């Protein structure tokens, strides 16, 4: 994008949230010399694409947490945003610290169940240990029930059965078709066949009725998992993979009139929040008609950062156009299925592109750090 910018001292971008969208924006701003502060609850970027394998394979969790400070130095600050003041252009952190901004990027992402998502304000080492503890729970259980058959539940069941083929793994899903609704029917059927080939037992079109009474992510021999259709499954370990929610806590009070029903922010084609030229929403908290995926979030971050740079250069803003669905569903390290540009792709493509390391190496490279071996 050319030489680094010479910017006015008043220019300072605050990025709230260091997920895939936030770090993509931060890298772009850093490359152009634009002053910014990246805020996140954790001290390390979580490559949560690998979270499910990290809960099954010991040692993999360390490959999924990448220290922010090693990449962004003093431009990173760990903290929780408790208030945003648009009039004074200030972000207020828990504890009272205030950060002034000329431009604000909201990339707060989404929340979901552990192990698919990790939402706590903890250190990298504590988070890694929590995944290692989960590995031990998996090892101690002989009968495992995965609740939820979206992509996360599917990949969780497959990881379990790949590393522990002798364990009894049952996936319970409230719908007939597995994985994401945006996928081709043939891909979703391929997901089902792949799980059955691995020996995963499927209980479809049934909803767990006593989930609130069950111990989640903790081995407890002989739990009874009941469904609304009268089925009963005995489990030693129950893992919940029942979807994600937009994390709107940082902005809902000040931008409540710009929220979509799911808590995401309505944005224009330039990813600016409706009616606000200097506030952008990217990633899961941007209300866009496309699946919530790490790949899309990274594209959002690049566009938002480019538009801030274009504003400083008095250049036209770039539009973001949601593209075709490209999704690869891994079924453990040795299998997978997906679709690219509207076409089904098979196991060989998915294994070569994603299954081996779940793109962890790509994230470490983008963060400019060597991946732990």
Coordinates of C-alpha atoms in Angstrom, one line a residue:
X1 CA 0.0 0.0 0.0
X2 CA 3.0 2.3 -0.3
X3 CA 5.2 4.1 2.1
X4 CA 4.3 4.6 5.8
X5 CA 2.0 7.5 6.6
X6 CA 3.0 10.7 8.3
X7 CA 0.0 11.2 10.5
X8 CA -1.3 14.0 12.7
X9 CA -0.6 13.5 16.5
X10 CA -4.3 13.3 17.1
X11 CA -4.6 10.1 15.1
X12 CA -4.9 7.1 17.2
X13 CA -6.9 3.9 16.4
X14 CA -8.3 1.8 19.2
X15 CA -9.2 -1.8 18.3
X16 CA -11.5 -3.5 20.8
X17 CA -10.9 -7.3 20.5
X18 CA -7.9 -9.3 19.3
X19 CA -9.5 -12.1 17.4
X20 CA -8.9 -12.8 13.7
X21 CA -10.5 -9.5 12.6
X22 CA -8.7 -7.4 15.2
X23 CA -5.2 -8.8 14.5
X24 CA -5.7 -8.4 10.8
X25 CA -6.6 -4.7 11.3
X26 CA -3.7 -4.2 13.7
X27 CA -1.1 -5.8 11.3
X28 CA -2.3 -3.5 8.5
X29 CA -2.1 -0.4 10.7
X30 CA 1.3 -1.4 12.0
X31 CA 2.7 -1.9 8.5
X32 CA 1.7 1.7 7.6
X33 CA 2.9 3.3 10.8
X34 CA -0.5 4.3 12.0
X35 CA -0.6 4.6 15.9
X36 CA -3.0 2.2 17.4
X37 CA -3.9 0.3 20.6
X38 CA -5.1 -3.3 20.4
X39 CA -7.2 -4.3 23.4
X40 CA -8.1 -7.8 24.5
X41 CA -9.1 -9.7 27.6
X42 CA -6.3 -12.2 27.1
X43 CA -2.6 -11.7 26.7
X44 CA -2.4 -13.9 23.6
X45 CA -4.3 -14.3 20.4
X46 CA -6.4 -17.5 20.5
X47 CA -6.3 -19.5 17.2
X48 CA -9.6 -21.0 18.1
X49 CA -9.8 -23.0 14.9
X50 CA -7.6 -25.4 16.7
X51 CA -9.5 -25.4 20.0
X52 CA -11.2 -28.7 19.6
X53 CA -8.1 -30.6 18.8
X54 CA -6.4 -28.9 21.7
X55 CA -8.9 -30.5 24.0
X56 CA -8.1 -34.0 22.7
X57 CA -4.4 -33.9 21.8
X58 CA -1.9 -33.0 24.5
X59 CA 0.5 -30.3 23.5
X60 CA -1.6 -28.8 20.7
X61 CA -3.1 -26.0 22.9
X62 CA 0.4 -24.3 23.0
X63 CA 0.1 -24.0 19.2
X64 CA -3.2 -22.1 19.5
X65 CA -2.1 -19.2 21.7
X66 CA 0.2 -16.5 20.3
X67 CA 1.5 -13.7 22.6
X68 CA 0.2 -10.3 21.4
X69 CA 3.1 -8.4 22.9
X70 CA 5.8 -10.2 20.9
X71 CA 4.0 -9.0 17.7
X72 CA 2.6 -5.6 18.7
X73 CA 4.8 -4.5 21.6
X74 CA 3.5 -1.4 23.4
X75 CA 0.6 -1.1 20.9
X76 CA -1.1 -4.0 22.8
X77 CA -2.9 -3.6 26.1
X78 CA -4.7 -6.3 28.1
X79 CA -8.0 -5.1 29.6
X80 CA -11.8 -5.2 29.5
X81 CA -13.7 -2.3 28.0
X82 CA -16.5 -1.2 30.3
X83 CA -17.7 2.0 28.5
X84 CA -17.3 3.8 25.1
X85 CA -18.0 7.5 25.0
X86 CA -18.6 8.7 21.4
X87 CA -18.8 12.4 22.3
X88 CA -15.3 12.5 23.9
X89 CA -14.0 9.7 21.7
X90 CA -12.8 7.7 24.7
X91 CA -12.7 4.0 25.6
X92 CA -12.8 3.3 29.3
X93 CA -11.2 0.2 30.7
X94 CA -12.1 -1.7 33.9
X95 CA -10.1 0.1 36.5
X96 CA -10.8 3.5 35.1
X97 CA -8.0 3.9 32.5
X98 CA -9.1 5.9 29.5
X99 CA -7.9 5.7 25.9
X100 CA -8.6 8.5 23.4
X101 CA -9.3 7.5 19.8
X102 CA -9.7 9.2 16.5
X103 CA -11.0 6.0 14.9
X104 CA -12.5 3.0 16.7
X105 CA -12.6 -0.6 15.4
X106 CA -15.0 -2.9 17.2
X107 CA -14.0 -6.5 16.8
X108 CA -15.3 -8.1 19.9
X109 CA -16.1 -11.4 18.3
X110 CA -18.4 -14.0 19.7
X111 CA -18.8 -16.1 22.8
X112 CA -19.5 -19.8 23.0
X113 CA -19.0 -23.0 25.0
X114 CA -15.5 -24.2 26.0
X115 CA -13.6 -25.9 24.4
X116 CA -14.8 -24.4 21.1
X117 CA -14.4 -20.9 22.5
X118 CA -12.3 -19.5 25.3
X119 CA -13.8 -16.3 26.7
X120 CA -12.0 -15.7 30.0
X121 CA -9.7 -12.8 30.9
X122 CA -6.7 -15.1 31.7
X123 CA -3.1 -15.5 30.9
X124 CA -1.9 -17.7 28.0
X125 CA -0.4 -20.3 30.4
X126 CA -3.6 -20.6 32.4
X127 CA -5.6 -21.0 29.2
X128 CA -3.3 -23.7 27.9
X129 CA -3.5 -25.6 31.2
X130 CA -7.3 -25.5 30.9
X131 CA -7.1 -27.3 27.6
X132 CA -4.5 -29.8 29.0
X133 CA -6.9 -30.5 31.8
X134 CA -9.6 -31.2 29.2
X135 CA -7.3 -33.7 27.5
X136 CA -7.2 -35.6 30.8
X137 CA -11.0 -35.6 31.2
X138 CA -11.2 -37.0 27.7
X139 CA -8.7 -39.7 28.5
X140 CA -10.6 -40.7 31.7
X141 CA -13.9 -41.1 29.9
X142 CA -15.0 -44.2 28.0
X143 CA -18.4 -42.9 26.9
X144 CA -18.6 -39.3 25.5
X145 CA -21.6 -37.4 24.4
X146 CA -21.2 -34.3 22.2
X147 CA -24.2 -32.0 22.2
X148 CA -24.7 -30.0 19.1
X149 CA -24.1 -31.0 15.5
X150 CA -23.0 -27.8 13.8
X151 CA -19.5 -27.7 12.5
X152 CA -18.0 -27.4 16.0
X153 CA -19.8 -30.5 17.3
X154 CA -19.0 -32.4 14.1
X155 CA -15.3 -31.6 14.3
X156 CA -15.3 -32.3 18.1
X157 CA -16.8 -35.8 17.6
X158 CA -14.3 -36.6 14.8
X159 CA -11.3 -35.4 16.8
X160 CA -12.4 -37.6 19.7
X161 CA -12.9 -40.7 17.6
X162 CA -9.6 -40.1 15.6
X163 CA -7.4 -40.0 18.8
X164 CA -9.5 -42.5 20.7
X165 CA -11.1 -45.0 18.3
X166 CA -12.1 -47.4 21.1
X167 CA -14.1 -44.8 23.0
X168 CA -17.9 -44.7 22.5
X169 CA -18.7 -41.2 21.1
X170 CA -22.3 -40.1 20.5
X171 CA -23.3 -36.9 18.8
X172 CA -26.8 -35.5 19.6
X173 CA -28.2 -32.9 17.3
X174 CA -31.6 -31.2 17.2
X175 CA -31.8 -31.2 13.4
X176 CA -31.6 -33.9 10.8
X177 CA -28.7 -32.4 8.7
X178 CA -25.3 -31.9 10.3
X179 CA -22.8 -29.0 10.0
X180 CA -23.6 -25.5 8.7
X181 CA -26.9 -24.8 6.9
X182 CA -25.0 -22.8 4.2
X183 CA -23.2 -25.9 3.1
X184 CA -24.3 -27.9 0.1
X185 CA -26.6 -30.9 0.9
X186 CA -24.0 -33.2 -0.6
X187 CA -21.3 -31.8 1.7
X188 CA -23.5 -32.2 4.8
X189 CA -24.3 -35.8 3.7
X190 CA -20.5 -36.4 3.4
X191 CA -20.0 -35.1 6.9
X192 CA -22.6 -37.6 8.2
X193 CA -21.0 -40.5 6.3
X194 CA -17.5 -39.5 7.5
X195 CA -18.6 -39.6 11.1
X196 CA -20.4 -42.9 10.7
X197 CA -17.3 -44.4 9.1
X198 CA -15.3 -43.3 12.2
X199 CA -17.8 -45.0 14.4
X200 CA -19.5 -42.0 15.8
X201 CA -23.0 -42.8 16.9
X202 CA -25.6 -40.2 15.7
X203 CA -28.8 -39.2 17.4
X204 CA -30.4 -36.7 15.1
X205 CA -33.5 -34.6 15.3
X206 CA -33.4 -34.9 19.1
X207 CA -32.7 -32.3 21.6
X208 CA -31.1 -32.9 25.0
X209 CA -33.7 -32.2 27.6
X210 CA -31.7 -32.3 30.8
X211 CA -28.6 -30.4 29.7
X212 CA -28.8 -27.9 32.7
X213 CA -28.6 -30.9 35.1
X214 CA -25.5 -32.5 33.6
X215 CA -21.8 -31.8 34.5
X216 CA -20.2 -30.4 31.4
X217 CA -16.5 -31.0 30.5
X218 CA -16.0 -33.0 33.7
X219 CA -15.7 -36.8 33.8
X220 CA -18.5 -38.2 35.9
X221 CA -19.2 -41.9 35.3
X222 CA -22.7 -43.0 34.4
X223 CA -24.5 -39.7 33.6
X224 CA -27.9 -40.1 32.0
X225 CA -28.3 -37.8 28.9
X226 CA -32.0 -37.6 28.1
X227 CA -33.7 -36.2 24.9
X228 CA -37.1 -34.7 24.1
X229 CA -37.9 -37.9 22.1
X230 CA -37.4 -40.2 25.0
X231 CA -33.9 -41.4 24.2
X232 CA -31.4 -42.1 27.0
X233 CA -27.6 -42.2 26.5
X234 CA -25.2 -43.1 29.3
X235 CA -22.1 -40.9 29.3
X236 CA -19.0 -40.4 31.4
X237 CA -18.3 -37.0 29.8
X238 CA -20.6 -34.4 28.1
X239 CA -19.2 -31.8 25.8
X240 CA -21.5 -28.9 24.7
X241 CA -21.0 -27.4 21.2
X242 CA -24.3 -25.6 20.9
X243 CA -23.5 -22.5 18.9
X244 CA -22.1 -19.0 19.4
X245 CA -23.4 -15.6 20.5
X246 CA -22.2 -12.2 19.4
X247 CA -20.2 -10.5 22.2
X248 CA -21.9 -7.1 22.4
X249 CA -21.0 -6.2 26.0
X250 CA -18.5 -3.5 25.2
X251 CA -20.8 -1.5 22.9
X252 CA -24.5 -2.4 23.4
X253 CA -25.2 0.4 25.8
X254 CA -23.8 3.2 23.6
X255 CA -24.8 1.8 20.2
X256 CA -28.1 0.1 21.1
X257 CA -30.0 1.8 18.4
X258 CA -27.6 0.4 15.8
X259 CA -27.9 -3.3 16.9
X260 CA -29.3 -6.1 14.8
X261 CA -31.5 -8.7 16.6
X262 CA -28.5 -10.9 17.3
X263 CA -26.5 -8.1 18.9
X264 CA -24.2 -7.4 15.9
X265 CA -23.8 -3.9 14.6
X266 CA -25.4 -2.7 11.4
X267 CA -22.7 -1.5 9.0
X268 CA -22.5 0.1 5.6
X269 CA -20.5 -1.3 2.6
X270 CA -17.3 0.2 4.1
X271 CA -17.8 -1.6 7.4
X272 CA -18.5 1.7 9.2
X273 CA -21.1 1.4 11.9
X274 CA -24.4 2.9 10.7
X275 CA -24.2 6.7 10.9
X276 CA -20.7 6.9 12.3
X277 CA -17.8 7.7 9.9
X278 CA -15.0 6.9 12.4
X279 CA -16.3 3.7 14.0
X280 CA -16.0 0.4 12.3
X281 CA -17.4 -3.1 13.2
X282 CA -15.7 -6.2 11.9
X283 CA -15.7 -9.9 12.4
X284 CA -18.6 -11.6 14.2
X285 CA -19.9 -8.3 15.6
X286 CA -20.6 -6.9 12.1
X287 CA -24.1 -7.6 10.8
X288 CA -23.3 -9.1 7.4
X289 CA -25.1 -11.9 5.5
X290 CA -22.3 -14.4 5.5
X291 CA -21.2 -17.2 7.8
X292 CA -19.1 -16.2 10.8
X293 CA -15.7 -17.6 10.0
X294 CA -12.1 -16.7 10.8
X295 CA -11.4 -16.3 7.0
X296 CA -14.1 -13.6 6.6
X297 CA -13.1 -11.9 9.8
X298 CA -9.6 -11.4 8.5
X299 CA -10.9 -9.9 5.3
X300 CA -13.0 -7.5 7.4
X301 CA -10.0 -6.4 9.4
X302 CA -7.9 -5.6 6.3
X303 CA -10.8 -3.6 4.7
X304 CA -11.4 -1.5 7.9
X305 CA -7.8 -0.7 8.4
X306 CA -7.4 0.2 4.7
X307 CA -10.4 2.5 4.9
X308 CA -8.9 4.3 7.9
X309 CA -5.7 4.7 6.0
X310 CA -7.6 5.9 2.9
X311 CA -9.4 8.4 5.1
X312 CA -6.1 9.8 6.3
X313 CA -4.9 10.0 2.7
X314 CA -8.1 11.5 1.4
X315 CA -8.7 8.6 -0.8
X316 CA -12.0 6.8 -1.7
X317 CA -13.1 4.1 0.7
X318 CA -13.1 0.5 -0.2
X319 CA -16.3 -1.6 -0.1
X320 CA -16.5 -5.1 1.4
X321 CA -18.6 -7.6 -0.6
X322 CA -19.5 -10.9 1.1
X323 CA -18.2 -13.6 -1.2
X324 CA -18.9 -17.3 -1.8
X325 CA -18.9 -19.7 1.1
X326 CA -15.6 -21.5 1.4
X327 CA -15.6 -23.9 4.3
X328 CA -13.5 -26.9 5.1
X329 CA -14.8 -29.3 7.8
X330 CA -12.1 -31.4 9.3
X331 CA -12.9 -34.9 10.5
X332 CA -9.8 -35.4 12.5
X333 CA -6.2 -35.2 11.2
X334 CA -6.9 -37.8 8.5
X335 CA -10.1 -36.8 6.9
X336 CA -12.5 -34.0 6.0
X337 CA -14.9 -32.5 3.4
X338 CA -15.9 -29.0 2.4
X339 CA -16.8 -26.7 -0.4
X340 CA -14.9 -24.0 -2.3
X341 CA -16.7 -21.5 -4.6
X342 CA -19.9 -23.5 -4.6
X343 CA -18.2 -26.9 -5.3
X344 CA -17.8 -29.9 -3.0
X345 CA -14.2 -30.8 -2.2
X346 CA -13.1 -34.1 -0.8
X347 CA -10.8 -35.5 1.8
X348 CA -7.5 -35.0 0.0
X349 CA -8.0 -31.3 -0.5
X350 CA -9.2 -30.8 3.1
X351 CA -6.3 -32.8 4.6
X352 CA -3.7 -30.9 2.6
X353 CA -5.2 -27.5 3.3
X354 CA -6.4 -27.7 6.9
X355 CA -6.6 -31.0 8.7
X356 CA -2.9 -31.4 9.6
X357 CA -2.4 -28.2 11.7
X358 CA -5.8 -26.4 11.4
X359 CA -4.1 -23.3 9.9
X360 CA -2.1 -22.8 13.2
X361 CA 1.1 -22.3 11.3
X362 CA -0.5 -19.6 9.1
X363 CA -1.5 -17.6 12.2
X364 CA 2.0 -17.8 13.7
X365 CA 3.5 -16.7 10.4
X366 CA 1.1 -13.8 10.2
X367 CA 2.0 -12.8 13.7
X368 CA 5.7 -12.9 12.8
X369 CA 6.6 -15.6 15.4
X370 CA 7.9 -19.1 15.1
X371 CA 5.4 -21.8 15.9
X372 CA 6.3 -24.0 18.9
X373 CA 7.4 -27.5 17.9

